[in-house]
Coordinates of C-alpha atoms and ligand atoms in Angstrom, one line a residue:
M1 CA -38.2 -38.1 317.8
K2 CA -38.2 -36.7 314.3
R3 CA -38.1 -33.1 315.7
K4 CA -35.3 -34.1 318.1
S5 CA -33.1 -35.5 315.3
L6 CA -33.9 -32.4 313.2
L7 CA -32.7 -30.2 316.1
A8 CA -29.6 -32.4 316.4
L9 CA -28.8 -32.1 312.7
V10 CA -29.3 -28.4 312.8
L11 CA -27.0 -28.1 315.8
T12 CA -24.4 -30.3 314.2
L13 CA -24.5 -28.1 311.2
V14 CA -24.2 -24.9 313.2
L15 CA -21.3 -26.4 315.1
S16 CA -19.4 -27.5 312.0
L17 CA -19.9 -24.2 310.4
M18 CA -18.5 -22.4 313.5
L19 CA -15.5 -24.8 313.6
A20 CA -14.9 -24.3 309.8
A21 CA -15.1 -20.5 310.3
C22 CA -12.5 -20.7 313.1
G23 CA -10.2 -23.0 311.0
G24 CA -10.9 -20.8 308.0
N25 CA -9.7 -17.7 309.9
E26 CA -6.4 -19.3 310.8
T27 CA -5.8 -20.3 307.2
A28 CA -6.8 -16.8 306.1
T29 CA -4.2 -15.2 308.3
Q30 CA -1.7 -17.8 306.8
S31 CA -2.7 -17.3 303.3
S32 CA -5.3 -15.1 301.4
E33 CA -4.8 -13.4 298.1
G34 CA -1.8 -14.9 296.2
G35 CA -0.5 -16.7 299.3
A36 CA -0.2 -13.5 301.3
P37 CA -1.3 -13.3 304.9
A38 CA -4.4 -11.4 305.7
D39 CA -4.0 -7.9 306.6
T40 CA -4.6 -7.7 310.3
G41 CA -3.2 -4.1 310.6
E42 CA 0.1 -5.5 312.0
T43 CA 3.2 -3.2 311.7
F44 CA 6.6 -4.5 310.6
V45 CA 10.2 -3.4 311.2
L46 CA 12.6 -4.6 308.6
K47 CA 16.4 -4.8 309.0
A48 CA 18.4 -3.8 306.0
G49 CA 22.2 -4.5 306.0
H50 CA 25.4 -3.8 303.9
S51 CA 29.1 -3.2 304.4
L52 CA 29.6 0.4 303.3
P53 CA 29.5 3.7 305.2
D54 CA 26.4 5.7 305.7
T55 CA 27.5 8.2 303.1
H56 CA 27.8 5.5 300.3
P57 CA 25.2 5.2 297.6
Y58 CA 24.3 1.7 298.9
E59 CA 23.0 3.4 302.0
L60 CA 21.6 6.5 300.4
A61 CA 19.4 4.4 298.1
L62 CA 18.3 2.3 301.1
L63 CA 17.3 5.5 303.0
E64 CA 15.2 6.5 300.1
V65 CA 13.5 3.1 300.1
A66 CA 12.9 3.5 303.8
K67 CA 11.4 6.9 303.5
N68 CA 9.1 6.1 300.6
V69 CA 7.9 2.7 302.1
E70 CA 7.2 4.3 305.5
E71 CA 5.2 7.1 303.7
R72 CA 3.3 4.8 301.4
T73 CA 2.5 2.3 304.0
E74 CA 1.5 5.1 306.5
G75 CA 4.0 3.9 309.0
R76 CA 3.1 0.3 308.9
V77 CA 6.5 -0.8 307.4
K78 CA 9.6 0.8 308.8
I79 CA 13.1 -0.1 307.5
E80 CA 16.1 0.3 309.8
T81 CA 19.4 0.4 308.0
F82 CA 22.7 -1.1 309.3
P83 CA 25.6 0.1 307.3
N84 CA 29.4 -0.8 307.9
S85 CA 28.8 -4.5 308.2
Q86 CA 27.1 -3.7 311.6
I87 CA 25.0 -6.9 311.2
G88 CA 27.4 -8.9 309.2
A89 CA 29.7 -8.9 306.2
E90 CA 28.3 -9.5 302.7
R91 CA 28.5 -13.3 302.8
E92 CA 26.9 -13.5 306.2
L93 CA 24.2 -11.0 305.2
T94 CA 23.4 -13.1 302.2
E95 CA 23.1 -16.2 304.4
G96 CA 20.9 -14.2 306.7
L97 CA 18.5 -13.6 303.8
T98 CA 18.2 -17.3 303.1
L99 CA 17.5 -17.9 306.8
G100 CA 15.1 -15.0 307.2
T101 CA 17.3 -13.4 309.9
V102 CA 18.0 -10.3 307.8
D103 CA 15.2 -8.7 305.6
I104 CA 16.9 -6.6 303.0
V105 CA 20.5 -6.6 301.8
V106 CA 22.6 -4.8 299.2
S107 CA 25.8 -6.6 298.4
S108 CA 28.4 -6.8 295.5
T109 CA 27.9 -10.1 293.6
A110 CA 31.2 -11.7 294.5
P111 CA 30.1 -13.3 297.8
I112 CA 26.6 -14.1 296.5
T113 CA 28.3 -16.4 294.0
N114 CA 29.1 -18.8 296.9
F115 CA 25.2 -19.4 297.1
V116 CA 24.5 -19.1 293.3
P117 CA 27.4 -20.4 291.3
D118 CA 26.1 -19.2 288.0
L119 CA 26.2 -15.6 289.1
G120 CA 30.1 -16.0 289.1
V121 CA 30.0 -15.0 285.5
L122 CA 29.6 -11.4 286.6
D123 CA 32.9 -11.5 288.5
L124 CA 35.0 -12.6 285.5
P125 CA 37.6 -9.9 284.8
F126 CA 37.0 -7.6 281.9
L127 CA 33.7 -9.2 281.1
F128 CA 31.7 -6.1 280.1
D129 CA 33.0 -3.6 277.4
S130 CA 31.4 -0.7 279.1
R131 CA 29.1 0.2 282.0
E132 CA 26.2 0.9 279.6
K133 CA 26.6 -2.7 278.0
A134 CA 26.6 -4.2 281.4
V135 CA 23.4 -2.3 282.5
E136 CA 21.8 -3.4 279.2
V137 CA 22.7 -7.1 279.7
L138 CA 21.7 -7.0 283.3
N139 CA 18.3 -5.4 282.7
G140 CA 17.5 -7.9 280.0
E141 CA 16.8 -11.6 279.6
I142 CA 20.2 -12.7 281.1
G143 CA 19.8 -10.6 284.1
Q144 CA 16.3 -12.0 284.7
E145 CA 17.6 -15.5 284.4
L146 CA 20.2 -14.8 287.2
F147 CA 17.5 -13.2 289.4
D148 CA 15.5 -16.4 289.0
K149 CA 18.6 -18.5 290.0
I150 CA 19.0 -16.3 293.1
G151 CA 15.3 -16.9 293.8
E152 CA 15.9 -20.5 294.1
Q153 CA 17.9 -19.9 297.3
G154 CA 15.0 -18.1 299.1
I155 CA 16.3 -14.6 298.1
M156 CA 14.3 -12.3 296.0
A157 CA 16.6 -10.2 293.8
M158 CA 15.0 -6.8 293.4
S159 CA 17.2 -4.7 291.2
W160 CA 20.8 -4.3 289.9
G161 CA 22.9 -1.7 291.5
E162 CA 26.6 -0.9 291.1
N163 CA 29.6 -1.3 293.3
G164 CA 31.8 0.2 290.7
Y165 CA 34.8 -0.6 288.6
R166 CA 37.5 -2.3 290.7
H167 CA 41.0 -0.8 290.8
I168 CA 44.2 -2.0 292.6
T169 CA 45.7 0.0 295.5
N170 CA 48.9 -1.0 297.2
A171 CA 51.5 0.0 299.9
K172 CA 54.6 -0.9 298.0
R173 CA 55.1 0.6 294.5
P174 CA 53.3 2.1 291.5
V175 CA 51.9 -0.8 289.6
T176 CA 51.8 -0.2 285.7
T177 CA 52.2 -3.8 284.4
P178 CA 51.3 -7.2 285.6
E179 CA 55.1 -7.7 286.6
D180 CA 54.7 -5.1 289.2
L181 CA 52.1 -7.3 291.0
K182 CA 54.6 -10.1 291.5
G183 CA 54.7 -11.3 295.1
L184 CA 52.3 -8.5 296.2
K185 CA 50.1 -9.9 299.0
I186 CA 46.6 -8.7 297.9
R187 CA 43.3 -9.0 299.7
T188 CA 40.6 -10.3 297.3
Q189 CA 36.8 -10.9 297.8
E190 CA 35.7 -14.4 298.8
N191 CA 35.3 -15.4 295.1
Q192 CA 37.1 -18.1 293.3
Y193 CA 37.5 -16.0 290.0
H194 CA 39.0 -13.0 291.8
L195 CA 41.4 -15.4 293.5
A196 CA 42.4 -17.1 290.3
A197 CA 42.8 -13.8 288.4
F198 CA 45.3 -12.5 290.9
E199 CA 47.2 -15.8 291.0
A200 CA 47.4 -15.7 287.2
L201 CA 48.8 -12.2 287.5
G202 CA 51.6 -13.5 289.8
A203 CA 50.3 -11.8 293.1
Q204 CA 49.6 -13.6 296.3
P205 CA 45.9 -13.3 296.8
T206 CA 44.2 -13.8 300.2
P207 CA 40.4 -14.0 300.1
M208 CA 38.7 -12.3 303.1
A209 CA 35.7 -10.4 304.1
W210 CA 35.8 -6.6 303.9
T211 CA 35.6 -6.5 307.7
E212 CA 38.9 -8.3 308.1
A213 CA 40.6 -6.5 305.1
L214 CA 40.9 -3.1 306.8
T215 CA 42.9 -4.6 309.7
G216 CA 44.9 -6.7 307.3
L217 CA 45.9 -3.6 305.4
Q218 CA 46.6 -1.6 308.6
Q219 CA 48.8 -4.4 310.1
G220 CA 50.6 -5.1 306.8
V221 CA 49.1 -8.7 306.7
V222 CA 48.3 -7.7 303.1
D223 CA 50.0 -5.1 300.9
A224 CA 47.2 -4.5 298.5
Q225 CA 43.4 -4.6 297.9
E226 CA 41.2 -3.9 294.9
N227 CA 38.0 -1.9 295.0
P228 CA 36.1 1.0 293.5
I229 CA 37.6 4.5 294.1
I230 CA 34.7 5.5 296.3
V231 CA 35.6 2.6 298.6
A232 CA 39.2 3.7 298.8
D233 CA 38.0 7.2 299.6
Q234 CA 35.3 6.5 302.0
F235 CA 37.5 4.0 304.0
N236 CA 40.5 6.4 304.0
L237 CA 42.7 3.6 302.6
F238 CA 45.6 6.0 302.2
E239 CA 45.8 5.9 306.0
S240 CA 45.8 2.1 305.8
N241 CA 49.1 2.3 304.0
Q242 CA 47.6 2.4 300.5
K243 CA 49.9 4.9 298.8
Y244 CA 49.3 3.8 295.1
M245 CA 46.2 3.3 293.1
T246 CA 46.2 1.9 289.6
L247 CA 43.1 2.4 287.5
T248 CA 42.9 -1.1 286.0
G249 CA 39.0 -1.3 286.1
H250 CA 39.5 -5.2 286.0
V251 CA 36.0 -6.0 287.1
Y252 CA 32.8 -4.0 286.7
S253 CA 31.5 -4.9 290.2
V254 CA 27.8 -5.3 290.2
A255 CA 25.6 -5.0 293.4
I256 CA 22.1 -6.4 294.0
Y257 CA 19.3 -5.2 296.2
M258 CA 17.8 -8.3 297.7
L259 CA 14.7 -9.2 299.9
S260 CA 14.4 -12.3 302.0
Q261 CA 11.7 -14.5 300.6
A262 CA 10.7 -15.3 304.2
T263 CA 10.2 -11.6 304.8
Y264 CA 8.0 -11.3 301.7
D265 CA 6.0 -14.2 302.8
K266 CA 5.0 -12.6 306.0
L267 CA 3.9 -9.3 304.5
P268 CA 0.2 -8.8 303.6
E269 CA -0.4 -8.2 299.9
D270 CA -0.6 -4.4 299.9
L271 CA 2.5 -3.9 302.0
R272 CA 4.5 -6.4 299.9
E273 CA 3.7 -4.5 296.7
I274 CA 5.1 -1.3 298.1
V275 CA 8.3 -2.8 299.5
V276 CA 9.0 -4.6 296.3
D277 CA 8.2 -1.5 294.1
E278 CA 10.6 0.7 296.1
L279 CA 13.3 -1.9 296.1
V280 CA 13.0 -2.3 292.3
K281 CA 13.6 1.5 292.1
A282 CA 16.7 1.3 294.5
G283 CA 19.2 -0.2 292.0
P284 CA 18.9 2.5 289.2
F285 CA 18.7 5.3 291.9
E286 CA 22.0 4.0 293.5
R287 CA 23.8 3.5 290.2
D288 CA 23.2 7.1 289.1
L289 CA 24.6 8.3 292.5
L290 CA 27.5 6.0 292.4
V291 CA 28.7 7.0 289.0
K292 CA 28.8 10.7 290.0
M293 CA 30.3 10.0 293.5
D294 CA 32.9 7.6 292.4
Q295 CA 34.2 10.2 290.0
E296 CA 34.3 12.8 292.8
S297 CA 36.2 10.3 295.0
L298 CA 39.0 10.3 292.4
E299 CA 39.9 13.9 293.3
K300 CA 39.5 13.1 297.0
V301 CA 42.0 10.2 297.1
K302 CA 44.6 12.4 295.2
A303 CA 44.0 15.1 297.7
Q304 CA 44.5 12.5 300.6
G305 CA 47.9 11.9 299.1
M306 CA 47.4 8.7 297.0
E307 CA 49.5 8.5 293.8
V308 CA 47.0 7.5 291.0
I309 CA 48.1 5.8 287.8
E310 CA 45.3 6.9 285.6
E311 CA 46.6 5.9 282.1
V312 CA 47.0 2.1 282.2
D313 CA 47.6 -0.3 279.3
V314 CA 45.1 -3.0 280.4
A315 CA 45.9 -5.2 277.5
P316 CA 48.6 -7.2 279.3
F317 CA 46.5 -7.6 282.4
R318 CA 43.7 -8.9 280.3
E319 CA 46.0 -11.2 278.5
A320 CA 47.4 -12.6 281.7
I321 CA 44.1 -13.6 283.1
T322 CA 42.2 -15.0 280.1
S323 CA 42.7 -18.5 281.6
V324 CA 40.2 -17.7 284.3
Y325 CA 37.3 -17.8 281.9
D326 CA 37.9 -21.6 281.4
K327 CA 37.3 -22.1 285.1
Y328 CA 33.7 -20.9 284.8
D329 CA 31.2 -23.9 284.5
N330 CA 28.3 -22.3 282.5
Q331 CA 30.2 -21.5 279.3
D332 CA 26.9 -21.1 277.5
L333 CA 25.8 -18.3 279.7
L334 CA 29.3 -16.6 279.4
N335 CA 29.2 -16.8 275.6
R336 CA 25.7 -15.3 275.6
I337 CA 27.0 -12.4 277.6
L338 CA 29.9 -11.8 275.3
E339 CA 27.7 -12.2 272.3
A340 CA 25.1 -9.7 273.6
Q341 CA 27.8 -7.0 273.5
K342 CA 28.7 -7.4 269.9
Ligands
PAF401 O1 35.6 -5.7 298.4 C1 34.5 -5.9 298.9 O2 34.4 -6.7 299.8 C2 33.3 -5.1 298.4 O3 33.7 -4.5 297.2 C3 32.7 -4.1 299.3 C4 33.8 -3.1 299.7 C5 32.3 -4.8 300.6 C6 31.6 -3.3 298.7 O4 30.5 -4.2 298.2

């Protein structure tokens, strides 16, 4: 009897150990080191989307990331890129990151503001005194705080890139003063500060995604748009009736390389580290290319036939839109950015 119960005890113990081992395995694949799933040798294909052509620095930096990630993970992580809004415009792509339906996105900040209101500060006109000051602020404490805010939306902000200084193009007339903008129908990004700025300047702003903007310009639904020179060049805006460009540089348009938290969560530790490491390098890589290529685009748009007003007195533009700063909620953050540039 005694031997029987001992045997039963041993069997029960063995059984419970086996069950625990099975259960343990399941949890291990869910979460081992640092919450990462265990490495089962699985391979991953990640989708990376953005709105610009395959010759734009957004894409060139992503291709560099894709190449390095594939090499370093020995083919276990492949990144497929989808330029030209193929899998959505910037706002949709950002939403896709929160849902985990897109893995990697590079986008200008303006549409991301709809998900992270504090980020709106970066789209206030004439915020930064220079590109160098902007990069310094973004790579410092303030930039990190903004990344943390983005993180709260299930999006991991990896590095700051650059869309470029925004300038106005239009189909109607050379714009040299804010008065010249009166009544011009201008496409803006889906961002309340861009909208308010052009209202304050007396134009008629219509916010829309970039995917709709091109048709809008071609069909004359809008007369004008504002974007970096490289965008005007790579989308041949001269052929979409944009005869004039005024180098107002009213917004230093920042871009962000982002990874979906859901994607990160499903990658084993070693693969995660490589993807993150390469995406952290993407921003500075892209910025260097952008600065050079944006400058080259100036000559190209002129060669396409665009009349470029290069010497612009921006003071009256700046003056006309100061009221926009009052619309921004986090005045403390705004003041810290202004203070950091002194
Ligand atoms: O104007 C926009 O929507 C953006 O600047 C663009 C062209 C999509 C690049 O990020």
